[in-house]
mmCIF file of C-alpha atoms in Angstrom:
data_model
loop_
_atom_site.group_PDB
_atom_site.id
_atom_site.type_symbol
_atom_site.label_atom_id
_atom_site.label_comp_id
_atom_site.label_asym_id
_atom_site.label_seq_id
_atom_site.Cartn_x
_atom_site.Cartn_y
_atom_site.Cartn_z
ATOM 1 C CA MET A 122 7.007 -37.375 -2.740
ATOM 2 C CA ASP A 123 8.640 -40.580 -1.415
ATOM 3 C CA LYS A 124 11.336 -38.680 0.458
ATOM 4 C CA GLU A 125 8.743 -36.362 2.001
ATOM 5 C CA CYS A 126 6.475 -39.252 3.041
ATOM 6 C CA GLN A 127 9.396 -41.090 4.613
ATOM 7 C CA GLU A 128 10.425 -37.954 6.468
ATOM 8 C CA GLU A 129 6.873 -37.457 7.777
ATOM 9 C CA GLN A 130 6.806 -41.019 9.092
ATOM 10 C CA LEU A 131 10.147 -40.433 10.773
ATOM 11 C CA THR A 132 9.181 -37.128 12.349
ATOM 12 C CA GLY A 133 5.617 -38.130 13.189
ATOM 13 C CA ILE A 134 6.266 -38.443 16.910
ATOM 14 C CA THR A 135 7.863 -34.987 17.060
ATOM 15 C CA LYS A 136 4.746 -33.529 15.345
ATOM 16 C CA PHE A 137 6.107 -30.737 13.205
ATOM 17 C CA THR A 138 3.317 -28.363 12.259
ATOM 18 C CA PRO A 139 3.333 -27.562 9.379
ATOM 19 C CA PRO A 140 5.243 -30.646 8.151
ATOM 20 C CA LEU A 141 8.995 -30.130 8.010
ATOM 21 C CA TYR A 142 9.274 -30.108 4.201
ATOM 22 C CA LYS A 143 6.560 -27.430 4.018
ATOM 23 C CA GLN A 144 8.468 -25.307 6.517
ATOM 24 C CA ARG A 145 11.573 -25.491 4.315
ATOM 25 C CA TYR A 146 9.597 -24.477 1.228
ATOM 26 C CA GLN A 147 7.881 -21.662 3.097
ATOM 27 C CA PHE A 148 11.279 -20.388 4.229
ATOM 28 C CA VAL A 149 12.324 -20.121 0.570
ATOM 29 C CA LYS A 150 9.049 -18.499 -0.431
ATOM 30 C CA ASP A 151 9.413 -15.886 2.318
ATOM 31 C CA LEU A 152 12.942 -15.179 1.079
ATOM 32 C CA VAL A 153 11.599 -14.698 -2.443
ATOM 33 C CA GLU A 154 8.944 -12.278 -1.210
ATOM 34 C CA LYS A 155 11.647 -10.304 0.597
ATOM 35 C CA HIS A 156 14.304 -10.093 -2.135
ATOM 36 C CA LYS A 157 12.082 -10.222 -5.268
ATOM 37 C CA PRO A 158 14.387 -12.295 -7.530
ATOM 38 C CA LYS A 159 13.385 -12.531 -11.188
ATOM 39 C CA LYS A 160 15.248 -15.759 -11.955
ATOM 40 C CA VAL A 161 15.194 -18.714 -9.543
ATOM 41 C CA ALA A 162 16.725 -22.177 -9.933
ATOM 42 C CA ASP A 163 16.032 -25.166 -7.681
ATOM 43 C CA LEU A 164 18.835 -27.741 -7.758
ATOM 44 C CA GLY A 165 17.622 -31.200 -6.827
ATOM 45 C CA CYS A 166 14.024 -30.211 -7.609
ATOM 46 C CA ALA A 167 12.750 -33.837 -7.438
ATOM 47 C CA ASP A 168 8.928 -33.765 -7.549
ATOM 48 C CA CYS A 169 8.813 -30.034 -8.407
ATOM 49 C CA THR A 170 6.831 -29.057 -5.288
ATOM 50 C CA LEU A 171 8.956 -25.995 -4.554
ATOM 51 C CA LEU A 172 8.765 -24.841 -8.183
ATOM 52 C CA TRP A 173 5.002 -25.314 -8.094
ATOM 53 C CA MET A 174 4.815 -23.032 -5.052
ATOM 54 C CA LEU A 175 7.153 -20.405 -6.484
ATOM 55 C CA LYS A 176 5.438 -20.066 -9.860
ATOM 56 C CA CYS A 177 2.749 -18.051 -8.094
ATOM 57 C CA CYS A 178 5.262 -15.406 -6.916
ATOM 58 C CA SER A 179 4.625 -12.345 -9.077
ATOM 59 C CA CYS A 180 8.277 -11.214 -9.121
ATOM 60 C CA ILE A 181 9.627 -14.403 -10.760
ATOM 61 C CA GLU A 182 9.943 -14.476 -14.550
ATOM 62 C CA VAL A 183 12.217 -17.519 -14.968
ATOM 63 C CA LEU A 184 12.007 -20.757 -12.972
ATOM 64 C CA ALA A 185 14.379 -23.653 -13.542
ATOM 65 C CA GLY A 186 14.611 -27.066 -11.932
ATOM 66 C CA LEU A 187 17.508 -29.514 -12.121
ATOM 67 C CA ASP A 188 17.574 -33.111 -10.956
ATOM 68 C CA ILE A 189 19.639 -36.229 -11.581
ATOM 69 C CA CYS A 190 16.460 -38.331 -11.780
ATOM 70 C CA ALA A 191 14.505 -37.534 -14.947
ATOM 71 C CA THR A 192 11.773 -40.045 -14.098
ATOM 72 C CA VAL A 193 10.628 -38.220 -10.965
ATOM 73 C CA MET A 194 10.508 -34.894 -12.800
ATOM 74 C CA LYS A 195 8.539 -36.354 -15.724
ATOM 75 C CA GLU A 196 6.001 -37.893 -13.343
ATOM 76 C CA ASN A 197 5.348 -34.514 -11.717
ATOM 77 C CA MET A 198 6.024 -31.923 -14.413
ATOM 78 C CA HIS A 199 2.292 -31.657 -15.240
ATOM 79 C CA ARG A 200 1.980 -29.585 -12.052
ATOM 80 C CA LEU A 201 3.898 -26.806 -13.795
ATOM 81 C CA THR A 202 1.695 -26.682 -16.908
ATOM 82 C CA PRO A 203 -0.399 -23.484 -17.316
ATOM 83 C CA LEU A 204 -4.044 -23.901 -16.307
ATOM 84 C CA LEU A 205 -7.143 -22.624 -18.091
ATOM 85 C CA GLY A 206 -7.308 -19.717 -15.653
ATOM 86 C CA ASP A 207 -3.803 -18.626 -16.699
ATOM 87 C CA TYR A 208 -5.129 -18.130 -20.243
ATOM 88 C CA LEU A 209 -8.408 -16.517 -19.225
ATOM 89 C CA GLN A 210 -6.642 -14.022 -16.961
ATOM 90 C CA PRO A 211 -3.010 -13.714 -18.091
ATOM 91 C CA ALA A 212 -0.551 -12.271 -15.589
ATOM 92 C CA GLU A 213 1.268 -9.001 -16.174
ATOM 93 C CA ARG A 214 4.710 -10.627 -15.929
ATOM 94 C CA ARG A 215 6.247 -13.199 -18.228
ATOM 95 C CA LEU A 216 6.985 -16.641 -16.762
ATOM 96 C CA THR A 217 8.972 -19.502 -18.250
ATOM 97 C CA VAL A 218 9.417 -22.768 -16.341
ATOM 98 C CA THR A 219 12.057 -25.267 -17.487
ATOM 99 C CA LEU A 220 13.166 -28.623 -16.089
ATOM 100 C CA TYR A 221 16.627 -30.026 -16.813
ATOM 101 C CA HIS A 222 18.074 -33.481 -16.340
ATOM 102 C CA GLY A 223 21.657 -33.356 -15.119
ATOM 103 C CA SER A 224 24.115 -33.320 -12.221
ATOM 104 C CA VAL A 225 25.034 -30.409 -9.970
ATOM 105 C CA ALA A 226 28.657 -31.514 -10.467
ATOM 106 C CA HIS A 227 28.526 -30.340 -14.113
ATOM 107 C CA LYS A 228 28.473 -26.827 -15.562
ATOM 108 C CA ASP A 229 25.917 -25.767 -18.153
ATOM 109 C CA PRO A 230 25.323 -22.254 -19.562
ATOM 110 C CA CYS A 231 21.552 -22.601 -19.015
ATOM 111 C CA MET A 232 22.196 -22.101 -15.301
ATOM 112 C CA LEU A 233 23.872 -18.720 -15.638
ATOM 113 C CA GLY A 234 22.328 -15.420 -14.625
ATOM 114 C CA PHE A 235 20.089 -16.579 -11.778
ATOM 115 C CA ASP A 236 19.333 -14.289 -8.847
ATOM 116 C CA LEU A 237 18.499 -17.066 -6.381
ATOM 117 C CA VAL A 238 19.548 -20.732 -6.310
ATOM 118 C CA THR A 239 18.048 -23.183 -3.827
ATOM 119 C CA CYS A 240 19.500 -26.528 -2.754
ATOM 120 C CA ILE A 241 16.862 -28.048 -0.479
ATOM 121 C CA GLU A 242 18.013 -31.287 1.203
ATOM 122 C CA LEU A 243 20.470 -31.882 -1.655
ATOM 123 C CA ILE A 244 24.088 -31.913 -0.522
ATOM 124 C CA GLU A 245 23.652 -34.946 1.788
ATOM 125 C CA HIS A 246 22.753 -37.005 -1.311
ATOM 126 C CA LEU A 247 26.024 -36.169 -3.101
ATOM 127 C CA GLU A 248 28.931 -38.553 -3.434
ATOM 128 C CA GLU A 249 32.266 -37.268 -2.120
ATOM 129 C CA ALA A 250 33.534 -36.407 -5.617
ATOM 130 C CA GLU A 251 30.299 -34.530 -6.427
ATOM 131 C CA LEU A 252 30.399 -32.626 -3.145
ATOM 132 C CA LYS A 253 33.925 -31.419 -3.951
ATOM 133 C CA LYS A 254 32.789 -30.044 -7.334
ATOM 134 C CA PHE A 255 29.543 -28.592 -5.980
ATOM 135 C CA PRO A 256 30.948 -25.263 -4.606
ATOM 136 C CA GLU A 257 32.777 -24.442 -7.841
ATOM 137 C CA VAL A 258 29.677 -25.144 -9.945
ATOM 138 C CA VAL A 259 27.188 -23.247 -7.758
ATOM 139 C CA PHE A 260 29.266 -20.452 -6.208
ATOM 140 C CA GLY A 261 32.060 -20.118 -8.761
ATOM 141 C CA PHE A 262 30.317 -20.775 -12.087
ATOM 142 C CA MET A 263 26.624 -20.014 -11.525
ATOM 143 C CA ALA A 264 27.480 -17.288 -8.978
ATOM 144 C CA PRO A 265 23.910 -16.188 -8.118
ATOM 145 C CA ASN A 266 23.277 -13.320 -5.751
ATOM 146 C CA ILE A 267 21.737 -15.630 -3.126
ATOM 147 C CA VAL A 268 22.129 -19.362 -2.436
ATOM 148 C CA VAL A 269 19.982 -21.256 0.084
ATOM 149 C CA ILE A 270 21.232 -24.637 1.302
ATOM 150 C CA THR A 271 19.306 -26.837 3.730
ATOM 151 C CA THR A 272 20.546 -30.126 5.187
ATOM 152 C CA PRO A 273 19.668 -32.384 8.157
ATOM 153 C CA ASN A 274 21.134 -31.549 11.555
ATOM 154 C CA SER A 275 22.476 -34.846 12.900
ATOM 155 C CA GLU A 276 22.341 -33.531 16.495
ATOM 156 C CA PHE A 277 18.556 -33.729 16.254
ATOM 157 C CA ASN A 278 18.568 -37.408 15.202
ATOM 158 C CA PRO A 279 18.563 -38.930 18.720
ATOM 159 C CA LEU A 280 15.084 -37.419 19.171
ATOM 160 C CA PHE A 281 13.743 -39.774 16.492
ATOM 161 C CA PRO A 282 12.851 -43.130 18.087
ATOM 162 C CA GLY A 283 14.354 -46.093 16.254
ATOM 163 C CA LEU A 284 16.651 -44.038 14.017
ATOM 164 C CA ILE A 285 20.005 -45.809 13.779
ATOM 165 C CA LEU A 286 22.108 -44.406 10.951
ATOM 166 C CA SER A 287 20.518 -41.606 8.911
ATOM 167 C CA ARG A 288 17.126 -40.160 8.057
ATOM 168 C CA HIS A 289 17.130 -41.487 4.488
ATOM 169 C CA PRO A 290 18.890 -44.524 2.978
ATOM 170 C CA ASP A 291 20.332 -42.400 0.148
ATOM 171 C CA HIS A 292 22.064 -39.937 2.490
ATOM 172 C CA LYS A 293 25.846 -40.150 2.111
ATOM 173 C CA PHE A 294 26.374 -38.140 5.310
ATOM 174 C CA GLU A 295 24.534 -36.010 7.845
ATOM 175 C CA TRP A 296 26.436 -33.145 9.416
ATOM 176 C CA ASN A 297 26.123 -31.661 12.858
ATOM 177 C CA ARG A 298 25.978 -27.881 13.173
ATOM 178 C CA ALA A 299 29.730 -27.424 13.583
ATOM 179 C CA GLN A 300 30.487 -29.494 10.477
ATOM 180 C CA PHE A 301 27.954 -27.662 8.319
ATOM 181 C CA GLU A 302 29.072 -24.248 9.526
ATOM 182 C CA SER A 303 32.735 -25.109 8.903
ATOM 183 C CA TRP A 304 32.000 -26.199 5.330
ATOM 184 C CA ALA A 305 29.717 -23.227 4.665
ATOM 185 C CA LEU A 306 32.129 -20.613 6.037
ATOM 186 C CA GLU A 307 35.016 -22.024 4.013
ATOM 187 C CA THR A 308 32.880 -22.075 0.863
ATOM 188 C CA ALA A 309 31.685 -18.525 1.443
ATOM 189 C CA ARG A 310 35.237 -17.290 2.011
ATOM 190 C CA SER A 311 36.530 -18.999 -1.139
ATOM 191 C CA TYR A 312 33.885 -17.475 -3.443
ATOM 192 C CA ASP A 313 33.388 -14.055 -1.828
ATOM 193 C CA TYR A 314 30.041 -14.708 -0.144
ATOM 194 C CA SER A 315 28.732 -14.015 3.326
ATOM 195 C CA VAL A 316 26.630 -16.656 5.084
ATOM 196 C CA GLU A 317 24.037 -16.642 7.858
ATOM 197 C CA PHE A 318 22.762 -19.727 9.666
ATOM 198 C CA THR A 319 19.238 -20.540 10.751
ATOM 199 C CA GLY A 320 16.855 -23.471 10.469
ATOM 200 C CA VAL A 321 13.341 -24.875 10.656
ATOM 201 C CA GLY A 322 11.829 -27.551 12.860
ATOM 202 C CA HIS A 323 12.067 -26.438 16.480
ATOM 203 C CA PRO A 324 13.134 -29.067 19.041
ATOM 204 C CA PRO A 325 10.825 -30.052 21.913
ATOM 205 C CA THR A 326 10.766 -27.881 25.005
ATOM 206 C CA GLY A 327 13.777 -28.598 27.156
ATOM 207 C CA MET A 328 15.841 -29.938 24.221
ATOM 208 C CA GLU A 329 16.713 -26.581 22.614
ATOM 209 C CA ASP A 330 20.443 -27.304 22.793
ATOM 210 C CA VAL A 331 20.233 -29.728 19.819
ATOM 211 C CA GLY A 332 19.231 -26.939 17.451
ATOM 212 C CA PHE A 333 16.825 -26.993 14.512
ATOM 213 C CA CYS A 334 15.887 -30.277 12.858
ATOM 214 C CA THR A 335 16.852 -28.800 9.464
ATOM 215 C CA GLN A 336 19.803 -26.426 9.393
ATOM 216 C CA ILE A 337 19.921 -23.693 6.771
ATOM 217 C CA GLY A 338 22.691 -21.559 5.336
ATOM 218 C CA VAL A 339 21.775 -18.391 3.415
ATOM 219 C CA PHE A 340 24.703 -17.236 1.272
ATOM 220 C CA VAL A 341 24.760 -13.710 -0.154
ATOM 221 C CA ARG A 342 27.227 -12.677 -2.834
ATOM 222 C CA LYS A 343 29.289 -9.683 -1.693
ATOM 223 C CA CYS A 344 29.773 -8.277 -5.204
ATOM 224 C CA PRO A 345 26.626 -8.890 -7.330
ATOM 225 C CA GLN A 346 27.390 -10.356 -10.726
ATOM 226 C CA THR A 347 27.182 -8.222 -13.872
ATOM 227 C CA ILE A 348 25.991 -9.213 -17.322
ATOM 228 C CA GLU A 349 29.576 -9.073 -18.568
ATOM 229 C CA SER A 350 30.858 -11.424 -15.868
ATOM 230 C CA VAL A 351 28.056 -13.898 -16.569
ATOM 231 C CA GLN A 352 28.719 -13.949 -20.317
ATOM 232 C CA SER A 353 32.464 -14.375 -19.866
ATOM 233 C CA GLU A 354 31.882 -17.541 -17.819
ATOM 234 C CA LYS A 355 29.881 -19.409 -20.485
ATOM 235 C CA PRO A 356 31.350 -22.790 -21.459
ATOM 236 C CA THR A 357 31.317 -23.930 -25.060
ATOM 237 C CA GLU A 358 28.707 -26.684 -24.804
ATOM 238 C CA ALA A 359 25.541 -27.639 -22.920
ATOM 239 C CA VAL A 360 25.443 -30.821 -20.877
ATOM 240 C CA TYR A 361 21.928 -30.766 -19.399
ATOM 241 C CA GLN A 362 18.928 -32.236 -21.189
ATOM 242 C CA THR A 363 15.677 -30.256 -21.255
ATOM 243 C CA VAL A 364 12.787 -32.487 -20.221
ATOM 244 C CA PHE A 365 10.036 -29.870 -19.873
ATOM 245 C CA GLN A 366 9.321 -26.239 -20.648
ATOM 246 C CA ALA A 367 6.201 -24.125 -20.205
ATOM 247 C CA VAL A 368 5.756 -20.506 -21.261
ATOM 248 C CA TYR A 369 2.881 -18.901 -19.390
ATOM 249 C CA PRO A 370 0.521 -16.446 -21.127
ATOM 250 C CA SER A 371 1.392 -12.854 -20.336
ATOM 251 C CA LEU A 372 -0.086 -9.439 -20.990
ATOM 252 C CA LYS A 373 3.333 -8.483 -22.319
ATOM 253 C CA ASP A 374 2.520 -10.733 -25.276
ATOM 254 C CA GLU A 375 0.474 -8.693 -27.777
ATOM 255 C CA LYS A 376 -1.966 -11.488 -28.619
ATOM 256 C CA TYR A 377 -2.870 -12.130 -24.979
ATOM 257 C CA LEU A 378 -3.089 -8.411 -24.265
ATOM 258 C CA GLN A 379 -5.426 -7.897 -27.226
ATOM 259 C CA ASN A 380 -7.628 -10.782 -26.135
ATOM 260 C CA ALA A 381 -7.831 -9.405 -22.587
ATOM 261 C CA VAL A 382 -8.623 -5.882 -23.805
ATOM 262 C CA VAL A 383 -11.280 -7.034 -26.270
ATOM 263 C CA ASN A 384 -12.991 -9.141 -23.599
ATOM 264 C CA GLU A 385 -12.908 -6.286 -21.104
ATOM 265 C CA VAL A 386 -14.221 -3.755 -23.653
ATOM 266 C CA ILE A 387 -17.121 -6.017 -24.635
ATOM 267 C CA PHE A 388 -17.928 -6.767 -21.006
ATOM 268 C CA THR A 389 -17.826 -3.076 -20.074
ATOM 269 C CA ALA A 390 -19.951 -2.134 -23.086
ATOM 270 C CA HIS A 391 -22.627 -4.652 -22.100
ATOM 271 C CA VAL A 392 -22.659 -3.344 -18.521
ATOM 272 C CA ILE A 393 -23.204 0.197 -19.807
ATOM 273 C CA LYS A 394 -25.841 -1.045 -22.245
ATOM 274 C CA GLN A 395 -27.817 -2.764 -19.492
ATOM 275 C CA SER A 396 -27.668 0.308 -17.239
ATOM 276 C CA LEU A 397 -28.872 2.433 -20.176
ATOM 277 C CA LEU A 398 -31.686 0.152 -21.272
ATOM 278 C CA GLY A 399 -32.837 -0.850 -17.790
ATOM 279 C CA PRO A 400 -35.447 1.944 -17.404
ATOM 280 C CA LEU A 401 -36.622 1.503 -21.017
ATOM 281 C CA MET A 402 -37.135 -2.215 -20.502
ATOM 282 C CA SER A 403 -38.988 -1.924 -17.209
ATOM 283 C CA GLU A 404 -41.361 0.986 -17.977
ATOM 284 C CA PRO A 405 -43.309 -0.687 -20.851
ATOM 285 C CA GLU A 406 -44.243 -3.571 -18.513
ATOM 286 C CA LYS A 407 -45.745 -1.128 -16.049
ATOM 287 C CA TYR A 408 -47.778 0.677 -18.678
ATOM 288 C CA SER A 409 -48.800 -2.578 -20.325
ATOM 289 C CA ASP A 410 -50.591 -3.566 -17.117
ATOM 290 C CA ASP A 411 -52.304 -0.144 -16.894
ATOM 291 C CA LEU A 412 -53.365 -0.244 -20.530
ATOM 292 C CA THR A 413 -54.835 -3.712 -20.283
ATOM 293 C CA GLU A 414 -57.323 -2.430 -17.731
ATOM 294 C CA ARG A 415 -57.981 0.760 -19.693
ATOM 295 C CA GLU A 416 -58.473 -1.153 -22.921
ATOM 296 C CA LEU A 417 -61.492 -2.863 -21.403
ATOM 297 C CA GLU A 418 -62.915 0.425 -20.223
ATOM 298 C CA GLU A 419 -61.921 2.725 -23.140
ATOM 299 C CA PRO A 420 -61.211 0.542 -26.219
ATOM 300 C CA GLU A 421 -61.567 3.389 -28.717
ATOM 301 C CA GLU A 422 -58.900 5.567 -27.024
ATOM 302 C CA TYR A 423 -56.379 2.742 -26.507
ATOM 303 C CA SER A 424 -54.553 2.924 -29.836
ATOM 304 C CA ASP A 425 -53.901 6.674 -29.813
ATOM 305 C CA ASP A 426 -52.914 6.713 -26.121
ATOM 306 C CA LEU A 427 -50.391 3.880 -26.588
ATOM 307 C CA THR A 428 -48.705 5.641 -29.482
ATOM 308 C CA GLU A 429 -48.320 8.782 -27.396
ATOM 309 C CA ARG A 430 -46.811 6.926 -24.444
ATOM 310 C CA GLU A 431 -44.448 4.974 -26.686
ATOM 311 C CA LEU A 432 -43.102 8.276 -27.917
ATOM 312 C CA GLU A 433 -42.591 9.462 -24.348
ATOM 313 C CA PHE A 434 -40.349 6.530 -23.496
ATOM 314 C CA GLN A 435 -38.508 6.246 -26.803
ATOM 315 C CA PRO A 436 -37.354 9.806 -27.507
ATOM 316 C CA SER A 437 -34.138 8.734 -29.326
ATOM 317 C CA MET A 438 -35.501 5.783 -31.293
ATOM 318 C CA ASP A 439 -35.929 7.722 -34.545
ATOM 319 C CA CYS A 440 -34.033 6.400 -37.568
ATOM 320 C CA PHE A 441 -31.046 8.591 -38.456
ATOM 321 C CA SER A 442 -29.509 8.984 -41.877
ATOM 322 C CA GLU A 443 -25.831 7.939 -42.046
ATOM 323 C CA ASP A 444 -24.638 11.562 -42.025
ATOM 324 C CA LEU A 445 -26.819 12.399 -39.045
ATOM 325 C CA GLU A 446 -25.585 9.250 -37.289
ATOM 326 C CA ILE A 447 -21.939 10.275 -37.688
ATOM 327 C CA MET A 448 -22.745 13.759 -36.426
ATOM 328 C CA ALA A 449 -24.636 12.375 -33.436
ATOM 329 C CA VAL A 450 -21.847 10.007 -32.470
ATOM 330 C CA GLU A 451 -19.120 12.609 -32.855
ATOM 331 C CA ASN A 452 -21.021 15.165 -30.782
ATOM 332 C CA SER A 453 -22.123 12.772 -28.071
ATOM 333 C CA LYS A 454 -19.988 12.305 -24.979
ATOM 334 C CA GLU A 455 -22.508 9.958 -23.376
ATOM 335 C CA PRO A 456 -23.919 6.579 -24.474
ATOM 336 C CA PHE A 457 -27.231 6.830 -26.363
ATOM 337 C CA VAL A 458 -29.780 4.656 -28.168
ATOM 338 C CA ASN A 459 -30.712 4.975 -31.840
ATOM 339 C CA GLY A 460 -33.298 2.528 -33.053
ATOM 340 C CA ASN A 461 -32.071 -0.960 -32.258
ATOM 341 C CA VAL A 462 -28.490 0.142 -31.638
ATOM 342 C CA VAL A 463 -26.691 1.400 -28.530
ATOM 343 C CA TYR A 464 -23.720 3.720 -29.065
ATOM 344 C CA ILE A 465 -21.086 3.754 -26.319
ATOM 345 C CA PRO A 466 -18.201 6.231 -26.804
ATOM 346 C CA LEU A 467 -14.734 4.714 -26.522
ATOM 347 C CA THR A 468 -13.791 7.567 -24.204
ATOM 348 C CA THR A 469 -16.440 6.308 -21.762
ATOM 349 C CA ILE A 470 -15.131 2.748 -21.943
ATOM 350 C CA PHE A 471 -11.533 3.946 -21.565
ATOM 351 C CA SER A 472 -12.488 5.744 -18.345
ATOM 352 C CA PHE A 473 -13.145 2.390 -16.642
ATOM 353 C CA PRO A 474 -10.113 1.475 -14.441
ATOM 354 C CA LYS A 475 -9.603 -2.062 -15.772
ATOM 355 C CA VAL A 476 -9.623 -0.962 -19.422
ATOM 356 C CA ASN A 477 -7.395 2.001 -18.630
ATOM 357 C CA GLN A 478 -4.949 -0.206 -16.745
ATOM 358 C CA LEU A 479 -4.738 -2.780 -19.546
ATOM 359 C CA CYS A 480 -4.261 -0.273 -22.388
ATOM 360 C CA GLY A 481 -2.338 2.560 -20.799
ATOM 361 C CA THR A 482 -3.268 5.033 -23.538
ATOM 362 C CA PHE A 483 -6.422 5.757 -25.526
ATOM 363 C CA GLU A 484 -4.462 5.251 -28.743
ATOM 364 C CA LYS A 485 -3.461 1.740 -27.605
ATOM 365 C CA LEU A 486 -7.109 0.929 -26.893
ATOM 366 C CA CYS A 487 -8.108 1.947 -30.428
ATOM 367 C CA GLU A 488 -5.236 -0.054 -31.895
ATOM 368 C CA LEU A 489 -6.065 -3.263 -30.009
ATOM 369 C CA ILE A 490 -9.802 -3.374 -30.749
ATOM 370 C CA ALA A 491 -9.669 -2.189 -34.372
ATOM 371 C CA GLY A 492 -11.210 -4.801 -36.648
ATOM 372 C CA VAL A 493 -12.221 -6.993 -33.701
ATOM 373 C CA VAL A 494 -14.924 -5.008 -31.880
ATOM 374 C CA THR A 495 -17.886 -3.579 -33.812
ATOM 375 C CA LEU A 496 -17.491 0.203 -33.945
ATOM 376 C CA SER A 497 -19.447 3.127 -35.348
ATOM 377 C CA SER A 498 -18.597 4.280 -38.853
ATOM 378 C CA ASP A 499 -16.204 6.923 -37.523
ATOM 379 C CA GLY A 500 -14.599 4.464 -35.065
ATOM 380 C CA SER A 501 -15.348 6.556 -31.984
ATOM 381 C CA ALA A 502 -17.958 4.340 -30.318
ATOM 382 C CA VAL A 503 -18.744 0.702 -29.676
ATOM 383 C CA ILE A 504 -22.116 -0.299 -31.056
ATOM 384 C CA LEU A 505 -24.331 -3.049 -29.628
ATOM 385 C CA SER A 506 -27.712 -4.275 -30.839
ATOM 386 C CA THR A 507 -30.785 -4.084 -28.612
ATOM 387 C CA GLU A 508 -32.582 -6.767 -30.640
ATOM 388 C CA TYR A 509 -34.066 -9.559 -28.519
ATOM 389 C CA GLU A 510 -33.501 -7.526 -25.321
ATOM 390 C CA ASN A 511 -37.115 -8.075 -24.276
ATOM 391 C CA GLU A 512 -36.632 -11.815 -24.670
#
């Protein structure tokens, strides 16, 4: 965050709202929402803030970060670790996040096949030799469908009081708009891309002629890469070092799907059980109060009257034989109570939207809960005990 803090101190008088670095990241996020890339790489990822923002985008399945400074990545990579909530409610999509230590001047097969590559405030940190290799690595070798490059606009610098040379001591250069556009157009022409220019960080009123504080080039590949072209480009060896990788839980993974389905089935069954037993649990309290008064007045009639009323409110509490139980379950399309057990047909549970959405088919529901959820002897209903319900 050092670079971001220094930039905020520098731009404090201009009062960018939101802060300039957040505007750049939001620009990328909006682009992701528009184009729905599945694989995104951030070159010069530094403290991983952009990756942390993008991991929430539902379209992305692969996120990769590359930086020349392994220390900064290691200090911040915990931000990309799955949280407890990711395990309790796994996402539908798969997501793998990987951080690599290496230079953008080198080619590595791990960077092939990406839909979108971002280079946020990166190129101005490159030495001359690295900058010369950069286009061939990113546009020639990696060849993603979209590349986003942001860099400072030096024409904006005079608006920063006290700024003498550049915005950051590590900057090797800062281009004006004509210089950046010349480089970008030449790069796009050489590697069969188109490029559009925009920016973030509006100048103060009356100073619009200096342009945006951060200039942005959005490069779009004219002929999208194919799997064959990607595979043919692979070099023989890897040069980047993996410093972090996280695989997020996903409903596409059978074990996480089963866990989600089992939890949802049990939850749904308990909801149905409570709705079924609610009247049975509340009525005895009412009659208990009535009978207490009557017991004082008519003690001899109390025992017989109670037995009769118990039968009224427990019509299905008789004990079934096993054969009768199987017949009752098979013939019942609705939940029912037998003794201390509630029977809830799987067809009823499957009709609930969340269960239906998770499983897709009734057969898949049966497969996922078999041996995990307590079922009737014929496997057609979930059974729950009513013991201790009064407590």
